[in-house]
mmCIF file of C-alpha atoms in Angstrom:
data_model
loop_
_atom_site.group_PDB
_atom_site.id
_atom_site.type_symbol
_atom_site.label_atom_id
_atom_site.label_comp_id
_atom_site.label_asym_id
_atom_site.label_seq_id
_atom_site.Cartn_x
_atom_site.Cartn_y
_atom_site.Cartn_z
ATOM 1 C CA MET A 1 59.174 52.811 77.006
ATOM 2 C CA SER A 2 61.936 51.794 79.405
ATOM 3 C CA LYS A 3 62.009 52.884 83.040
ATOM 4 C CA ILE A 4 65.098 55.022 82.374
ATOM 5 C CA SER A 5 63.327 56.825 79.543
ATOM 6 C CA LYS A 6 60.276 57.379 81.741
ATOM 7 C CA PHE A 7 62.489 58.708 84.504
ATOM 8 C CA PHE A 8 64.208 61.284 82.249
ATOM 9 C CA LYS A 9 60.880 62.193 80.654
ATOM 10 C CA VAL A 10 59.280 62.850 84.003
ATOM 11 C CA GLY A 11 62.339 64.766 85.194
ATOM 12 C CA SER A 12 62.313 66.880 82.035
ATOM 13 C CA THR A 13 58.622 67.715 82.419
ATOM 14 C CA SER A 14 59.022 68.589 86.105
ATOM 15 C CA SER A 15 62.094 70.769 85.570
ATOM 16 C CA LYS A 16 60.487 72.927 82.867
ATOM 17 C CA ASN A 17 59.601 75.622 85.349
ATOM 18 C CA ARG A 18 62.872 75.665 87.294
ATOM 19 C CA GLY A 19 65.968 73.548 87.040
ATOM 20 C CA PRO A 20 68.178 72.697 89.993
ATOM 21 C CA THR A 21 70.828 75.168 90.896
ATOM 22 C CA PRO A 22 74.462 74.074 90.741
ATOM 23 C CA GLN A 23 74.646 74.080 94.533
ATOM 24 C CA GLU A 24 71.606 71.761 94.779
ATOM 25 C CA ALA A 25 73.055 69.402 92.155
ATOM 26 C CA ILE A 26 76.384 69.265 93.896
ATOM 27 C CA HIS A 27 74.701 68.534 97.210
ATOM 28 C CA LYS A 28 72.731 65.618 95.622
ATOM 29 C CA LEU A 29 75.847 64.259 94.108
ATOM 30 C CA ARG A 30 77.668 64.360 97.411
ATOM 31 C CA GLU A 31 74.792 62.484 99.085
ATOM 32 C CA THR A 32 74.951 59.839 96.317
ATOM 33 C CA GLU A 33 78.683 59.478 96.817
ATOM 34 C CA GLU A 34 78.240 58.914 100.529
ATOM 35 C CA MET A 35 75.600 56.282 99.892
ATOM 36 C CA LEU A 36 77.773 54.437 97.348
ATOM 37 C CA THR A 37 80.765 54.660 99.695
ATOM 38 C CA LYS A 38 78.801 52.924 102.395
ATOM 39 C CA LYS A 39 77.704 50.318 99.810
ATOM 40 C CA GLN A 40 81.390 49.764 98.973
ATOM 41 C CA GLU A 41 82.236 49.111 102.571
ATOM 42 C CA TYR A 42 79.341 46.688 102.925
ATOM 43 C CA LEU A 43 80.366 44.735 99.757
ATOM 44 C CA GLU A 44 84.032 44.654 100.856
ATOM 45 C CA ASN A 45 82.958 43.131 104.174
ATOM 46 C CA ARG A 46 80.700 40.539 102.417
ATOM 47 C CA ILE A 47 83.558 39.584 100.076
ATOM 48 C CA GLN A 48 85.774 38.961 103.001
ATOM 49 C CA GLN A 49 83.127 36.929 104.752
ATOM 50 C CA GLU A 50 82.446 34.766 101.729
ATOM 51 C CA LEU A 51 86.202 34.217 101.291
ATOM 52 C CA THR A 52 86.416 33.108 104.924
ATOM 53 C CA THR A 53 83.476 30.745 104.455
ATOM 54 C CA ALA A 54 85.056 29.174 101.375
ATOM 55 C CA LYS A 55 88.276 28.626 103.233
ATOM 56 C CA LYS A 56 86.435 27.200 106.203
ATOM 57 C CA HIS A 57 84.553 24.490 104.197
ATOM 58 C CA GLY A 58 87.383 23.806 101.784
ATOM 59 C CA THR A 59 87.439 20.113 100.883
ATOM 60 C CA LYS A 60 85.058 19.152 103.665
ATOM 61 C CA ASN A 61 82.024 20.720 101.982
ATOM 62 C CA LYS A 62 82.856 21.651 98.435
ATOM 63 C CA ARG A 63 79.348 22.629 97.628
ATOM 64 C CA ALA A 64 79.161 25.219 100.373
ATOM 65 C CA ALA A 65 82.635 26.418 99.477
ATOM 66 C CA LEU A 66 81.684 26.873 95.817
ATOM 67 C CA GLN A 67 78.502 28.747 96.762
ATOM 68 C CA ALA A 68 80.559 31.131 98.913
ATOM 69 C CA LEU A 69 82.979 31.785 96.036
ATOM 70 C CA LYS A 70 80.034 32.415 93.660
ATOM 71 C CA ARG A 71 78.617 34.996 96.067
ATOM 72 C CA LYS A 72 82.023 36.455 96.429
ATOM 73 C CA LYS A 73 82.227 36.925 92.654
ATOM 74 C CA ARG A 74 78.851 38.644 92.496
ATOM 75 C CA PHE A 75 79.863 41.022 95.298
ATOM 76 C CA GLU A 76 83.131 41.764 93.477
ATOM 77 C CA GLN A 77 81.207 42.623 90.283
ATOM 78 C CA GLN A 78 78.899 44.944 92.195
ATOM 79 C CA LEU A 79 81.882 46.569 93.837
ATOM 80 C CA ALA A 80 83.487 47.119 90.494
ATOM 81 C CA GLN A 81 80.295 48.722 89.189
ATOM 82 C CA ILE A 82 80.053 50.979 92.253
ATOM 83 C CA ASP A 83 83.693 52.012 91.825
ATOM 84 C CA GLY A 84 82.974 53.129 88.250
ATOM 85 C CA THR A 85 79.801 54.899 89.331
ATOM 86 C CA ILE A 86 81.603 56.777 91.990
ATOM 87 C CA SER A 87 84.271 57.859 89.523
ATOM 88 C CA THR A 88 81.586 59.150 87.121
ATOM 89 C CA ILE A 89 79.821 61.019 89.986
ATOM 90 C CA GLU A 90 83.105 62.521 91.178
ATOM 91 C CA PHE A 91 83.847 63.734 87.642
ATOM 92 C CA GLN A 92 80.316 65.178 87.290
ATOM 93 C CA ARG A 93 80.554 66.871 90.696
ATOM 94 C CA GLU A 94 83.932 68.396 89.961
ATOM 95 C CA ALA A 95 82.606 69.646 86.638
ATOM 96 C CA LEU A 96 79.677 71.239 88.418
ATOM 97 C CA GLU A 97 81.862 72.766 91.035
ATOM 98 C CA ASN A 98 84.132 74.239 88.365
ATOM 99 C CA ALA A 99 81.082 75.524 86.442
ATOM 100 C CA ASN A 100 79.651 77.028 89.627
ATOM 101 C CA THR A 101 83.048 78.732 90.329
ATOM 102 C CA ASN A 102 83.231 80.076 86.800
ATOM 103 C CA THR A 103 79.684 81.369 87.118
ATOM 104 C CA GLU A 104 80.502 83.177 90.314
ATOM 105 C CA VAL A 105 83.647 84.611 88.805
ATOM 106 C CA LEU A 106 81.841 85.834 85.743
ATOM 107 C CA LYS A 107 79.052 87.297 87.859
ATOM 108 C CA ASN A 108 81.532 89.202 89.990
ATOM 109 C CA MET A 109 83.414 90.359 86.900
ATOM 110 C CA GLY A 110 80.076 91.622 85.551
ATOM 111 C CA TYR A 111 79.474 93.576 88.724
ATOM 112 C CA ALA A 112 82.932 95.025 88.485
ATOM 113 C CA ALA A 113 82.379 96.022 84.847
ATOM 114 C CA LYS A 114 79.173 97.756 85.740
ATOM 115 C CA ALA A 115 80.913 99.563 88.595
ATOM 116 C CA ILE A 116 83.723 100.724 86.287
ATOM 117 C CA LYS A 117 81.205 101.803 83.717
ATOM 118 C CA GLY A 118 79.274 103.780 86.367
ATOM 119 C CA ALA A 119 82.471 105.412 87.583
ATOM 120 C CA HIS A 120 83.365 106.530 84.024
ATOM 121 C CA GLU A 121 79.958 107.897 83.188
ATOM 122 C CA ASN A 122 80.656 111.223 84.799
ATOM 123 C CA MET A 123 84.125 111.583 83.278
ATOM 124 C CA ASP A 124 84.640 113.711 80.180
ATOM 125 C CA LEU A 125 87.838 113.021 78.246
ATOM 126 C CA ASP A 126 88.168 116.633 77.160
ATOM 127 C CA LYS A 127 87.950 117.769 80.766
ATOM 128 C CA ILE A 128 90.468 115.139 81.780
ATOM 129 C CA ASP A 129 92.947 116.303 79.135
ATOM 130 C CA SER A 130 92.434 119.889 80.279
ATOM 131 C CA LEU A 131 92.924 118.892 83.842
ATOM 132 C CA MET A 132 96.086 117.025 83.070
ATOM 133 C CA GLN A 133 97.438 120.062 81.164
ATOM 134 C CA ASP A 134 96.646 122.333 84.114
ATOM 135 C CA ILE A 135 98.452 119.871 86.410
ATOM 136 C CA THR A 136 101.485 119.842 84.135
ATOM 137 C CA GLU A 137 101.591 123.639 83.982
ATOM 138 C CA GLN A 138 101.326 123.959 87.715
ATOM 139 C CA GLN A 139 104.151 121.436 88.163
ATOM 140 C CA GLU A 140 106.315 123.520 85.809
ATOM 141 C CA VAL A 141 105.490 126.735 87.769
ATOM 142 C CA ALA A 142 106.291 124.955 90.997
ATOM 143 C CA GLN A 143 109.643 123.856 89.608
ATOM 144 C CA GLU A 144 110.445 127.370 88.419
ATOM 145 C CA ILE A 145 109.593 128.742 91.879
ATOM 146 C CA SER A 146 111.832 126.190 93.526
ATOM 147 C CA ASP A 147 114.666 127.070 91.164
ATOM 148 C CA ALA A 148 114.258 130.786 91.863
ATOM 149 C CA ILE A 149 114.189 130.264 95.607
ATOM 150 C CA SER A 150 117.258 128.064 95.577
ATOM 151 C CA ARG A 151 119.264 130.472 93.304
ATOM 152 C CA PRO A 152 121.852 132.570 95.196
ATOM 153 C CA VAL A 153 120.653 136.171 95.574
ATOM 154 C CA GLY A 154 122.983 138.850 94.085
ATOM 155 C CA PHE A 155 120.799 141.877 94.724
ATOM 156 C CA GLY A 156 121.405 142.946 91.038
ATOM 157 C CA GLU A 157 125.059 144.058 91.642
ATOM 158 C CA GLU A 158 127.909 143.147 89.424
ATOM 159 C CA TYR A 159 131.612 143.445 90.350
ATOM 160 C CA ASP A 160 134.712 143.709 88.274
ATOM 161 C CA GLU A 161 136.742 140.601 88.811
ATOM 162 C CA ASP A 162 140.099 142.461 88.157
ATOM 163 C CA GLU A 163 139.303 144.949 90.875
ATOM 164 C CA LEU A 164 138.530 142.130 93.300
ATOM 165 C CA LEU A 165 141.792 140.431 92.499
ATOM 166 C CA ALA A 166 143.725 143.629 93.049
ATOM 167 C CA GLU A 167 142.070 144.138 96.388
ATOM 168 C CA LEU A 168 142.870 140.585 97.323
ATOM 169 C CA GLU A 169 146.605 141.123 96.499
ATOM 170 C CA GLU A 170 146.633 144.223 98.758
ATOM 171 C CA LEU A 171 145.083 142.295 101.588
ATOM 172 C CA GLU A 172 147.701 139.552 101.123
ATOM 173 C CA GLN A 173 150.509 142.109 101.169
ATOM 174 C CA GLU A 174 149.205 143.695 104.377
ATOM 175 C CA GLU A 175 149.076 140.303 105.961
ATOM 176 C CA LEU A 176 152.662 139.658 104.860
ATOM 177 C CA ASP A 177 153.879 142.931 106.296
ATOM 178 C CA GLN A 178 152.198 142.206 109.576
ATOM 179 C CA ASN A 179 153.851 138.863 109.729
ATOM 180 C CA LEU A 180 157.270 140.405 109.102
ATOM 181 C CA VAL A 181 156.737 142.973 111.853
ATOM 182 C CA SER A 182 155.701 140.297 114.275
ATOM 183 C CA MET A 183 158.916 138.424 113.485
ATOM 184 C CA GLY A 184 161.186 141.360 114.419
ATOM 185 C CA GLY A 185 160.670 143.891 111.710
ATOM 186 C CA LEU A 186 162.670 144.735 108.638
ATOM 187 C CA PRO A 187 166.573 144.976 108.942
ATOM 188 C CA SER A 188 167.630 148.506 110.104
ATOM 189 C CA VAL A 189 169.646 150.807 107.821
ATOM 190 C CA PRO A 190 173.317 151.280 109.120
ATOM 191 C CA SER A 191 173.966 154.728 110.700
ATOM 192 C CA ALA A 192 177.700 154.956 109.726
ATOM 193 C CA SER A 193 178.460 156.511 106.428
ATOM 194 C CA LEU A 194 179.626 154.169 103.832
ATOM 195 C CA PRO A 195 183.263 154.589 102.627
ATOM 196 C CA SER A 196 183.572 157.069 99.886
ATOM 197 C CA ARG A 197 184.386 155.919 96.436
ATOM 198 C CA PRO A 198 188.126 155.994 95.648
ATOM 199 C CA ALA A 199 189.216 159.230 93.876
ATOM 200 C CA SER A 200 190.175 158.976 90.310
ATOM 201 C CA LYS A 201 193.790 158.276 89.386
ATOM 202 C CA LYS A 202 194.482 161.807 88.354
ATOM 203 C CA LYS A 203 193.554 163.260 91.734
ATOM 204 C CA VAL A 204 195.681 160.723 93.532
ATOM 205 C CA ASP A 205 198.737 161.736 91.609
ATOM 206 C CA VAL A 206 198.433 165.479 92.471
ATOM 207 C CA ASN A 207 198.166 164.692 96.187
ATOM 208 C CA ASP A 208 201.214 162.503 95.932
ATOM 209 C CA ASP A 209 203.196 165.429 94.422
ATOM 210 C CA LEU A 210 202.152 167.793 97.214
ATOM 211 C CA ASP A 211 203.194 165.277 99.837
ATOM 212 C CA MET A 212 206.617 164.936 98.259
ATOM 213 C CA GLU A 213 207.180 168.665 98.169
ATOM 214 C CA GLN A 214 206.208 169.005 101.878
ATOM 215 C CA LEU A 215 208.627 166.221 102.754
ATOM 216 C CA ALA A 216 211.448 167.857 100.906
ATOM 217 C CA ALA A 217 210.930 171.258 102.648
ATOM 218 C CA TRP A 218 210.970 169.618 106.038
ATOM 219 C CA ALA A 219 214.245 167.930 105.338
ATOM 220 C CA THR A 220 216.041 171.116 104.396
#
């Protein structure tokens, strides 16, 4: 049995009672990331040192230069492996964080569902319908009361519109007369008698004959 198989076998037997929580697993993964990041920095420094050593010896000591380049290659391979490992750990950590978030969301939604259920336990749909009907009726009554209050009060009396118009005309005539009086009054009737109407033709002729007779007697 390989060491890896033994490791997972031991881990599985030890975690039968209680597995790690998502928070614990995320914490462990973060620690591993930090350790690998430090390893990355170390390897990058070693690669730079070996490169400097190879340049330093160059053609003077080819054997030492080649050994430095070989070490540089090994460090680069290790660095590449660590880069891949960190990427895998980051992916696993993000998956755990998302799963933990989803778990918390579902848990809170479950609490909310229980709270809603508890709030609805004491509610009777028939009572709710009856209550809503009562509310509607009371709103209608309130509207009728508002309409009645805002309606002009006539005290139950009805008037003939024609009589009112006639009275209005009288008032207008009185106002017109008052205006005429204030402007000097109506024109006065002349005191002198008007000329009498001319007598008929027949009467005029008789008078003319009498005048002629009187004139003749005076002349004689």
